[in-house]
XYZ file of C-alpha atoms in Angstrom:
468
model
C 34.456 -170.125 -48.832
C 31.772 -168.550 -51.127
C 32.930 -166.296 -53.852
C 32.142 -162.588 -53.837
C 29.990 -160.889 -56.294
C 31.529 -160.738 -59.464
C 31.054 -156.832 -59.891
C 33.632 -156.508 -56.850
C 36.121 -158.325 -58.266
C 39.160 -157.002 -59.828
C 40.193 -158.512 -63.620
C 43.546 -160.652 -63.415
C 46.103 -160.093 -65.673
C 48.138 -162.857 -66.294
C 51.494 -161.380 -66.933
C 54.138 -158.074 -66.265
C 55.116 -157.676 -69.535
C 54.685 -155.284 -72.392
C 50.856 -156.114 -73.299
C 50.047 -157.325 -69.385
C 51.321 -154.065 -68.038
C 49.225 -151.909 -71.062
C 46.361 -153.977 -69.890
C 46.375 -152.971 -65.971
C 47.054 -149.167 -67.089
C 43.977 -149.354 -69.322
C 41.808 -151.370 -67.095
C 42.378 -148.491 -64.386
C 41.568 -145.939 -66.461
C 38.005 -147.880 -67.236
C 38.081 -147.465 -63.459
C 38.822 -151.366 -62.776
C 41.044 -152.768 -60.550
C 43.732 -155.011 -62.333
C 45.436 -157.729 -60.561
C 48.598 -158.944 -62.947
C 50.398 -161.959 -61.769
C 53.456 -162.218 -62.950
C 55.892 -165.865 -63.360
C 59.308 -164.202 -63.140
C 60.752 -161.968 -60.113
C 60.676 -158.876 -62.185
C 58.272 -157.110 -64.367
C 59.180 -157.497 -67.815
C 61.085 -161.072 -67.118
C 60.545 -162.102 -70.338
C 62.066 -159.249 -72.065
C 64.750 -159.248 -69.858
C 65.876 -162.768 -70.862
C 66.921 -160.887 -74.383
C 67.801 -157.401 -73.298
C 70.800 -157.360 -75.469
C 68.645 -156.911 -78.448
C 67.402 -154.047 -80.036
C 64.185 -153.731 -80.940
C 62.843 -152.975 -85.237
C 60.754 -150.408 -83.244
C 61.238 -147.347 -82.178
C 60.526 -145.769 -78.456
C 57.894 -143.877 -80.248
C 56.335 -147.225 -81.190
C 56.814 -149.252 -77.808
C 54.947 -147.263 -75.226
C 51.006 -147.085 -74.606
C 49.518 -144.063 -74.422
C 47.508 -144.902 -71.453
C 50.456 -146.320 -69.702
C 52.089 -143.183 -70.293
C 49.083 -141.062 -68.878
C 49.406 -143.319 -65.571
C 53.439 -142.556 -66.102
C 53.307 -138.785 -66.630
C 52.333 -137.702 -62.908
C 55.710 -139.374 -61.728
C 57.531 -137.160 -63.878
C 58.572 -140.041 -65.539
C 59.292 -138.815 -69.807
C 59.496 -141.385 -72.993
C 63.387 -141.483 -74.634
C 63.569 -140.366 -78.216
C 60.764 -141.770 -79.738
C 62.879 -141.794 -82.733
C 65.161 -143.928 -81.281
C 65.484 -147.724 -81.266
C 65.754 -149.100 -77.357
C 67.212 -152.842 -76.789
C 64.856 -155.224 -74.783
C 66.737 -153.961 -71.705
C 66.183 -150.484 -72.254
C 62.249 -151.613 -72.968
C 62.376 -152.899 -69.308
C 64.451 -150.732 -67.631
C 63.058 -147.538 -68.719
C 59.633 -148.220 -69.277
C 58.316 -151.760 -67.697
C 60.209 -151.230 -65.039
C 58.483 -147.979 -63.896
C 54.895 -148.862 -65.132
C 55.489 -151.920 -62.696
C 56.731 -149.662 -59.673
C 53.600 -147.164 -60.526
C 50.777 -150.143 -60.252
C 52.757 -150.856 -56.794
C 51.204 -153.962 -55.030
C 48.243 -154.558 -58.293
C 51.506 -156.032 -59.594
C 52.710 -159.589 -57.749
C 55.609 -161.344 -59.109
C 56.662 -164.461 -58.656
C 53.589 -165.873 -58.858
C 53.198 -168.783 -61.665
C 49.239 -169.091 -63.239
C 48.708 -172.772 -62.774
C 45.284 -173.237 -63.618
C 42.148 -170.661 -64.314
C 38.621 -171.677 -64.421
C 35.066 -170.900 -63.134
C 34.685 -170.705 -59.572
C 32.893 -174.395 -58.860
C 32.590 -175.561 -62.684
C 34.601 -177.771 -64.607
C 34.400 -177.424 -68.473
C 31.741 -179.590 -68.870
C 28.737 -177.596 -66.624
C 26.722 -175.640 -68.330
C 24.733 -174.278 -65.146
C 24.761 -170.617 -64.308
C 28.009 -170.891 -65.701
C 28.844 -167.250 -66.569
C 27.227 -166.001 -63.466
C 29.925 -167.485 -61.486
C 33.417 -165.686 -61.330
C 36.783 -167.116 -62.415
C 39.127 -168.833 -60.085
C 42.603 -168.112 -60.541
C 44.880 -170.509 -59.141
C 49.254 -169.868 -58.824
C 52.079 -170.694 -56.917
C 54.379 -168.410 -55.518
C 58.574 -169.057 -55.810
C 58.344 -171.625 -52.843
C 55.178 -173.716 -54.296
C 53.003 -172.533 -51.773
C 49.469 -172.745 -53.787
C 47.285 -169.362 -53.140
C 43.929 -168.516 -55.381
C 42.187 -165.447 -56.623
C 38.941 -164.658 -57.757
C 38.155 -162.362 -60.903
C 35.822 -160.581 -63.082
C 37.628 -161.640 -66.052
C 40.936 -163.252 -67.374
C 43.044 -161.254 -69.763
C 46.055 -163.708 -70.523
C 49.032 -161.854 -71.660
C 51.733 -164.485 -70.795
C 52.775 -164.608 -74.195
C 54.661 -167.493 -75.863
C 58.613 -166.742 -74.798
C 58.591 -170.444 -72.650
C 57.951 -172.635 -74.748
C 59.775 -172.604 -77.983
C 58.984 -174.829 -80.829
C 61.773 -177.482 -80.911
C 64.262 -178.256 -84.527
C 62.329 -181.105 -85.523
C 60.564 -180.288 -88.947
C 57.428 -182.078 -88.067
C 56.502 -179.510 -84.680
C 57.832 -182.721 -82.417
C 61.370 -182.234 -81.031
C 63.806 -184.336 -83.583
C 65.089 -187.903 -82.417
C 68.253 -186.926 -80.196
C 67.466 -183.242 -79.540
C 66.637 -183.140 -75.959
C 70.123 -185.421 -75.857
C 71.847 -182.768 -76.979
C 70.672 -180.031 -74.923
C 74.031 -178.931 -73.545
C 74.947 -177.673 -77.547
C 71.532 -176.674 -78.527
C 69.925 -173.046 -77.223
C 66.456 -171.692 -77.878
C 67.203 -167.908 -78.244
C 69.313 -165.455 -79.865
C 72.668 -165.620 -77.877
C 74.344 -162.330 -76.331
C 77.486 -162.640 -77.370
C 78.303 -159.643 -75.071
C 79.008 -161.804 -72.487
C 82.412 -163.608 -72.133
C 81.317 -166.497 -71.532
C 78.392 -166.865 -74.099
C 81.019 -165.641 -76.803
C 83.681 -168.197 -75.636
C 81.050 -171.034 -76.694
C 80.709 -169.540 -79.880
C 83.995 -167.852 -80.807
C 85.941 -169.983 -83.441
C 82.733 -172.756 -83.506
C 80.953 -174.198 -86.164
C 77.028 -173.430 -85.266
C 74.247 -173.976 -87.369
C 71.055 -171.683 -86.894
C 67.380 -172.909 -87.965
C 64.978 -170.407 -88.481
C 63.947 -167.822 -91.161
C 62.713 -164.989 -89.177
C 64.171 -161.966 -87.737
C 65.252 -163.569 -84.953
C 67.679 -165.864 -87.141
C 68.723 -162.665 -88.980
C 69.821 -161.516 -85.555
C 71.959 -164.712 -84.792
C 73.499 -164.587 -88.038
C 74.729 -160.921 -87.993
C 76.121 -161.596 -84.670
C 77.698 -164.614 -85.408
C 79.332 -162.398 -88.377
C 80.776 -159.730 -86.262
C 82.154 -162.492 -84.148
C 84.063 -163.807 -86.935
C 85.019 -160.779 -88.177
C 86.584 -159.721 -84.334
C 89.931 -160.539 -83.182
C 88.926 -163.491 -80.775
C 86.663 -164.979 -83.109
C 88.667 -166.036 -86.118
C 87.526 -169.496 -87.696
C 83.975 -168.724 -86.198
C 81.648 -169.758 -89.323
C 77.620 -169.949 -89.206
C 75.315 -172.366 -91.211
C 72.262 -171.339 -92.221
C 69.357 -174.366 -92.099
C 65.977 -172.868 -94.296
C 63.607 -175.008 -94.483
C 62.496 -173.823 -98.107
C 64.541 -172.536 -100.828
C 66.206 -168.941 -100.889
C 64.195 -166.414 -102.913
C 63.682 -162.336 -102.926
C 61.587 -162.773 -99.222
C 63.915 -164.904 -97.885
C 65.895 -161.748 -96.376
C 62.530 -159.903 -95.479
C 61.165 -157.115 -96.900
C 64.573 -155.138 -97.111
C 64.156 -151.353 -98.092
C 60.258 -152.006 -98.606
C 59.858 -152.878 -95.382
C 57.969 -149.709 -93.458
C 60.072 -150.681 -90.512
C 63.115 -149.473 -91.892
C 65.169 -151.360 -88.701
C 63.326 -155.292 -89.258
C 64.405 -154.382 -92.794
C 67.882 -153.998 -92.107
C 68.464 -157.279 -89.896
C 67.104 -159.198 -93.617
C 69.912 -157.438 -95.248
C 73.090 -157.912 -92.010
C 71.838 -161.586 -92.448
C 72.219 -161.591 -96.337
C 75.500 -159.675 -95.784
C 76.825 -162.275 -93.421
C 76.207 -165.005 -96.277
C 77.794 -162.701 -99.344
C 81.185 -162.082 -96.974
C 81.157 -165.963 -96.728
C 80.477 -165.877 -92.532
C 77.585 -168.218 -93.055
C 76.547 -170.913 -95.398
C 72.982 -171.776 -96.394
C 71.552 -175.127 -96.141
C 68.030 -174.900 -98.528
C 65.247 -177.522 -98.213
C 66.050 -178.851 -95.459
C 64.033 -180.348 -92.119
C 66.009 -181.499 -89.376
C 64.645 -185.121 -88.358
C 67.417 -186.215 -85.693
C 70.375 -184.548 -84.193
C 72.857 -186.979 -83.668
C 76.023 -186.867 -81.368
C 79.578 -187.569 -82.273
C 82.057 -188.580 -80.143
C 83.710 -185.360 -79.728
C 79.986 -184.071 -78.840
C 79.603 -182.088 -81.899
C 75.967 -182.653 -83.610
C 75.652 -183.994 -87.120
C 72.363 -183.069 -88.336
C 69.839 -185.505 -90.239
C 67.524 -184.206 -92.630
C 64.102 -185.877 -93.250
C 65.211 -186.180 -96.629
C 68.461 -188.606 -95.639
C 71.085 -185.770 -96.136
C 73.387 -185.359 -92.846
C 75.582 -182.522 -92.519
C 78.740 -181.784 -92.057
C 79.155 -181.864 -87.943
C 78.930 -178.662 -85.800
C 80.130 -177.768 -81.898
C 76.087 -175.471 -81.163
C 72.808 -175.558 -82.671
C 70.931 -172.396 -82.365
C 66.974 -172.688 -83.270
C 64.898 -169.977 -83.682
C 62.032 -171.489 -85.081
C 59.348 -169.948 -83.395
C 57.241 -170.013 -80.516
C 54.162 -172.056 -79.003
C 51.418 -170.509 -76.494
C 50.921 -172.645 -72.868
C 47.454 -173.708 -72.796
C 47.715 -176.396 -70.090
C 46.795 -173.915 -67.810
C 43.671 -172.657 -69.383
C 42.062 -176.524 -70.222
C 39.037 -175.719 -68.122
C 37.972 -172.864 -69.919
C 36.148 -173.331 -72.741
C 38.094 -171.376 -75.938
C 37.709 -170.996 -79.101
C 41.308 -171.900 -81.187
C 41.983 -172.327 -84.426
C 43.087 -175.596 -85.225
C 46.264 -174.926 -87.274
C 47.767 -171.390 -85.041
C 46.376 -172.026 -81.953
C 44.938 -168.105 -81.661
C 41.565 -167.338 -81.020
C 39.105 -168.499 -84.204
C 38.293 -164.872 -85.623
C 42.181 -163.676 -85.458
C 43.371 -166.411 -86.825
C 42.096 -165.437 -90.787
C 44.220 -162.389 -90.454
C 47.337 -163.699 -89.325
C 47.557 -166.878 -90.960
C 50.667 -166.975 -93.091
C 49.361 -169.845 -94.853
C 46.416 -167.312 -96.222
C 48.344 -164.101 -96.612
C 50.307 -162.805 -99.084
C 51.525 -159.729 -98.084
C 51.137 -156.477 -96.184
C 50.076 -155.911 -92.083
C 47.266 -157.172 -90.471
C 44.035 -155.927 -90.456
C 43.340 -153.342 -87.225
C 41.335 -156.036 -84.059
C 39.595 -156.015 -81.011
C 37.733 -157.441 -78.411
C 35.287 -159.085 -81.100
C 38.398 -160.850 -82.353
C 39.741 -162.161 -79.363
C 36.516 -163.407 -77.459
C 36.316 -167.097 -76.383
C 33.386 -169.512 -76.194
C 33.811 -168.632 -72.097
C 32.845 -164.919 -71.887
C 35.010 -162.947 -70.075
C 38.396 -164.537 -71.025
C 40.667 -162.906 -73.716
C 43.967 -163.868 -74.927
C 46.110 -160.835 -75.654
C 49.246 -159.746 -77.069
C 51.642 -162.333 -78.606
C 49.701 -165.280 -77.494
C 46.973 -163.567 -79.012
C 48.623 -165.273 -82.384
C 49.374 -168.357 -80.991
C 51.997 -169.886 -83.440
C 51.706 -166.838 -85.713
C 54.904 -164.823 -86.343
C 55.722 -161.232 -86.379
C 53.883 -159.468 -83.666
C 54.188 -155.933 -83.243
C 53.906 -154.172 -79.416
C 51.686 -151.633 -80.883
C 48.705 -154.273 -81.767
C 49.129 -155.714 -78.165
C 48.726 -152.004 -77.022
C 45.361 -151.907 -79.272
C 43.969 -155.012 -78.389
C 44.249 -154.247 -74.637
C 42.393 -151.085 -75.216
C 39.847 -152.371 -76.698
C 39.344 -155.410 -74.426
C 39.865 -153.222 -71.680
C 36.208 -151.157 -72.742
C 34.516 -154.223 -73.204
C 34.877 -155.286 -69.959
C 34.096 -151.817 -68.960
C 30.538 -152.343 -70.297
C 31.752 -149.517 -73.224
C 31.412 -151.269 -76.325
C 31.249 -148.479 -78.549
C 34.461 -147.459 -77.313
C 35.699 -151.240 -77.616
C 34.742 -151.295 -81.651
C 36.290 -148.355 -82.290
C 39.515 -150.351 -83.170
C 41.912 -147.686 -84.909
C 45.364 -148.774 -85.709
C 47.743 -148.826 -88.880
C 50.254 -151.347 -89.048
C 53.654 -150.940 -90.749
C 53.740 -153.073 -94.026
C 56.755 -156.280 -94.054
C 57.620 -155.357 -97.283
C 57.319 -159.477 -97.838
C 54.923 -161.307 -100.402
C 54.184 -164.594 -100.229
C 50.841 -166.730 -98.919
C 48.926 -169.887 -100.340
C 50.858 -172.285 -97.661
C 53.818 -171.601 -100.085
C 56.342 -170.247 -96.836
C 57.561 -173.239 -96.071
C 57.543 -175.061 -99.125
C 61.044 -175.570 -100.864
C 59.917 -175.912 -104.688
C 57.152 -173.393 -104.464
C 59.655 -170.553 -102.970
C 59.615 -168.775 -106.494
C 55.900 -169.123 -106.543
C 55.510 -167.280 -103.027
C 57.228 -164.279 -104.950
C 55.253 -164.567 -108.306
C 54.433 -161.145 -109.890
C 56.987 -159.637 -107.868
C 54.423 -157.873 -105.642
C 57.046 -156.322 -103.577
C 60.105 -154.448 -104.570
C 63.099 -153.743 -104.523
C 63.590 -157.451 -103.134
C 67.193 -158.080 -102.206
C 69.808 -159.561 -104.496
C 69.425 -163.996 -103.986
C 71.974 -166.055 -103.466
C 72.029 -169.190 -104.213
C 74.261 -172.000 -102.324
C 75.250 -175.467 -101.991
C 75.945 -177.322 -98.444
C 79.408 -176.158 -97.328
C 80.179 -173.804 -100.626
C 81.276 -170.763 -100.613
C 78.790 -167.316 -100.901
C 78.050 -166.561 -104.151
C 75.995 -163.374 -105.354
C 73.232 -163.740 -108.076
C 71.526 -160.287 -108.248
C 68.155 -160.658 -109.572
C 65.333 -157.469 -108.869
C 62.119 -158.318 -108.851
C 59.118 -156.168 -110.859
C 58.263 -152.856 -108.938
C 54.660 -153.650 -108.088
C 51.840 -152.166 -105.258
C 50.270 -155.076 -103.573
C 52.026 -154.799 -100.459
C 51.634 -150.747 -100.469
C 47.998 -151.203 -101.274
């Protein structure tokens, strides 16, 4: 069967969440029909999979405008924008709805298992971008269907795949044996039967992000409740604690991803947690009681715990896209002109600087990765750039380019100084805060495997690098 002319074709979206979703309401008002294929059974399945936590943004921050527009004649109104809505507010309220209103340009249950151009491999060069994409999925049973498109806009995101404990990237020796004690997200300890694996447990969390600042206060106000007495969290960092380890506190222009720094340095000063500095996990072994004993690359193995909770990050799926010809950056996996302005190895503080279409085109016209695969292994992505970049990739394909450069956007500031590939160095921690280019920075504390919390308040210089 011969493929139609490209111009007839409607752009598939690979994805129903936050940024896929944006991207169908702004491709229709470009006057292009979206086609968003969606994994899960639900719009927003992703976000659903942690809809017992709040979000550091506000409803004011969380919904695009032209989403909205495409909302508005359903008399469908945004909650308090001042408000802070909990991943399953985000779907229920908003995803939910955008979903219902793109009716059938909306298919779910149907997994993306390979995208390329319609009768050539990577490797032919031959009228290659007169030919349209081929979008191949499976539905819930397996049954194998294709599509053919305009363009690709993949806005699958990263939520999938995890990155695994092991410091190197690989999965440490004995992890995937220990599965049944180990999870990959923040738990909801809501549920009775996810607190009843946690109340009165020893579990160790790895991570240093927001996400571990989440685990951590919860695992707090589990020990601090009446069924969760003897419930105690250790901390694993893989560098030393220092005034960023806690985020950017009260100079963070998010006043919310501020606060969960400070709840996590709370639960350490009230003794709920203890921190384990310096250290990369390079096996998880098993005892015989089935509690883990962790093994650190520098010899040290701790004291034994019943879960492991990592929160180390995510990874974007690119199996799916490996006849396509992109253009990644070798260390973060994001498209090669992003990457400079995300890469925490380069920064040293503040938000990143407002990006288009320009940014995130490929080697393989056409194709754009969007939203929080947009940063590949990058952290801290904010649903307001997704929103953005959609926009703006949206009039590109639209032929508008002038409206497609016009890339206006103002990120909130971390509040968080560091940069140089010092992050995630243990002995260079104090250099990642040299000059004090932040401030106030929280108080540090400083702790030894297994001891208890103890407060050294130190405030760093008042400086403006970060409100520059």
């Amino acid at each position: 069967m011969n493929a139609p002319a490209t111009t007839e074709l409607p752009v598939v979206v690979i994805g129903a969440g936050p940024a896929g979703l944006a991207a169908a309401a702004h491709l229709l008002d470009q006057g292009i029909e979206p086609l968003v294929l969606e994994a899960g059974d639900t719009a927003g399945a992703a976000v659903r999979e942690w809809s017992h936590v709040r979000l550091f943004s506000t409803w004011g921050e969380v919904v695009d405008p032209a989403a909205e527009k495409l909302l508005a004649p359903t008399g469908w109104t945004r909650p308090d924008p001042a408000t802070y809505p909990s991943g399953g507010d985000w779907a229920d309220l908003y995803l939910q709805p955008l979903a219902d209103v793109l009716g059938d340009r909306v298919r779910t249950g149907a997994r993306v298992t390979g995208v390329s151009r319609t009768g050539r491999d990577r490797i032919v060069d031959a009228d290659r971008e007169q030919q349209p994409f081929v979008v191949h999925f499976a539905d819930a049973g397996g049954r194998e269907e294709r599509v053919f498109a305009r363009a690709v806009i993949d806005a699958s995101g990263t939520w999938a795949t995890p990155s695994p404990a092991g410091g190197s990237g690989l999965a440490a020796l004995g992890e995937k044996a220990a599965a049944d004690r180990i999870t990959y997200r923040v738990p909801d300890l809501k549920d009775p039967a996810v607190r009843a694996r946690y109340a009165g447990k020893r579990t160790a969390v790895i991570g240093s992000g927001a996400s571990a600042f989440t685990a951590l206060a919860y695992l707090a106000d589990l020990a601090k409740s009446d069924d969760g007495a003897g419930t105690k969290g250790v901390w694993i960092l893989r560098r030393s604690i220092s005034g960023s380890t806690f985020g950017g506190g009260d100079a963070d222009q998010l006043p919310a991803r501020g606060a969960l720094g400070l709840a996590a340095k709370a639960a350490v000063d009230a003794g709920h947690a203890d921190a384990v500095t310096g250290f990369r996990t390079e096996a998880i072994e098993r005892e015989s009681d089935g509690r883990l004993i962790l093994v650190g690359e520098d010899g040290r193995r701790l004291d034994a715990v019943d879960e492991l909770i990592v929160l180390t990050g995510f990874r974007p799926d690119l199996s799916f896209l490996d006849e396509l010809r992109l253009g990644l950056d070798e260390r973060l996996q994001a498209p090669v002109e992003l990457a400079p302005l995300i890469d925490p190895n380069q920064h040293s503080c503040g938000s990143v600087y407002p990006h288009g279409h320009r940014e995130l085109s490929h080697p393989e016209p056409g194709v754009y990765l969007v939203g929080m695969k947009s940063y590949g292994r990058a952290p801290t992505f904010l649903a307001m750039t997704g929103y953005e970049q959609v926009r703006s990739v949206a009039a590109a394909i639209a032929g508008d380019i002038e409206s497609a450069d016009r890339v206006e956007l103002t990120l909130p500031e971390t509040g968080v100084c560091g940069g140089a590939g010092l992050f995630d160095q243990p002995e260079a921690a104090g250099q990642a805060d040299g000059g004090g280019c932040c401030a106030p920075a929280p108080a540090l504390v400083q702790l030894g495997v297994g001891a208890p919390a103890a407060a050294v308040v130190e405030e760093a210089p008042a400086g403006g690098c970060c409100g520059s």
